[in-house]
């Protein structure tokens, strides 16, 4: 085998090894972070919907403030 072929094979194998040792774990970590971000976005959206409903209910109860005050008495 020629010396140039040996160097080529060595550098190709070294590149593959570097990819799997350094880049691949970062990629899986990045995908994990993306899934966490998606989950937090869903939680945020549900919280926003909840507080929107609470505000609507509060505004609706303001319309019945007189009736509610009679109940409290």
Coordinates of C-alpha atoms in Angstrom, one line a residue:
X1 CA 0.0 0.0 0.0
X2 CA 1.3 3.4 -0.9
X3 CA 2.1 5.9 1.7
X4 CA -0.4 8.4 0.3
X5 CA -3.2 5.9 0.5
X6 CA -2.4 5.2 4.1
X7 CA -2.5 8.9 5.0
X8 CA -5.8 9.3 3.1
X9 CA -7.4 6.4 4.9
X10 CA -6.0 7.6 8.3
X11 CA -7.4 11.1 7.8
X12 CA -10.8 9.8 6.7
X13 CA -11.0 7.5 9.7
X14 CA -9.8 10.2 12.0
X15 CA -12.5 12.6 10.6
X16 CA -15.2 10.0 11.2
X17 CA -13.9 9.4 14.8
X18 CA -13.9 13.1 15.5
X19 CA -17.5 13.4 14.2
X20 CA -18.7 10.7 16.5
X21 CA -16.8 11.8 19.5
X22 CA -17.5 15.6 19.4
X23 CA -20.2 16.6 16.9
X24 CA -22.7 13.7 17.3
X25 CA -23.2 14.2 21.1
X26 CA -23.8 18.0 20.6
X27 CA -26.3 17.2 17.9
X28 CA -28.3 14.8 20.2
X29 CA -28.1 17.4 23.0
X30 CA -29.4 20.0 20.6
X31 CA -32.4 17.8 19.6
X32 CA -33.1 17.3 23.3
X33 CA -33.1 21.0 23.9
X34 CA -35.4 21.6 21.0
X35 CA -37.9 19.1 22.4
X36 CA -37.7 20.8 25.8
X37 CA -38.3 24.2 24.1
X38 CA -41.4 22.7 22.3
X39 CA -42.7 21.4 25.6
X40 CA -42.2 24.7 27.3
X41 CA -44.0 26.5 24.4
X42 CA -47.0 24.2 24.9
X43 CA -47.0 24.9 28.6
X44 CA -46.8 28.6 28.0
X45 CA -49.6 28.5 25.6
X46 CA -51.8 26.6 27.9
X47 CA -51.0 29.0 30.8
X48 CA -51.9 32.0 28.5
X49 CA -55.2 30.3 27.6
X50 CA -55.9 29.7 31.3
X51 CA -55.3 33.3 32.4
X52 CA -57.3 34.6 29.4
X53 CA -60.2 32.5 30.7
X54 CA -59.7 33.8 34.2
X55 CA -59.7 37.4 33.0
X56 CA -62.9 36.8 31.0
X57 CA -64.6 35.2 34.0
X58 CA -63.5 38.2 36.1
X59 CA -64.9 40.6 33.7
X60 CA -68.1 38.6 33.5
X61 CA -68.4 38.6 37.3
X62 CA -68.0 42.4 37.3
X63 CA -71.3 42.6 35.5
X64 CA -73.0 40.7 38.3
X65 CA -71.4 42.6 41.1
X66 CA -74.7 43.8 42.6
X67 CA -76.1 40.2 42.8
X68 CA -72.8 38.9 44.2
X69 CA -72.9 41.6 46.9
X70 CA -76.4 40.5 47.9
X71 CA -75.1 36.9 48.3
X72 CA -72.2 38.1 50.5
X73 CA -74.6 40.0 52.8

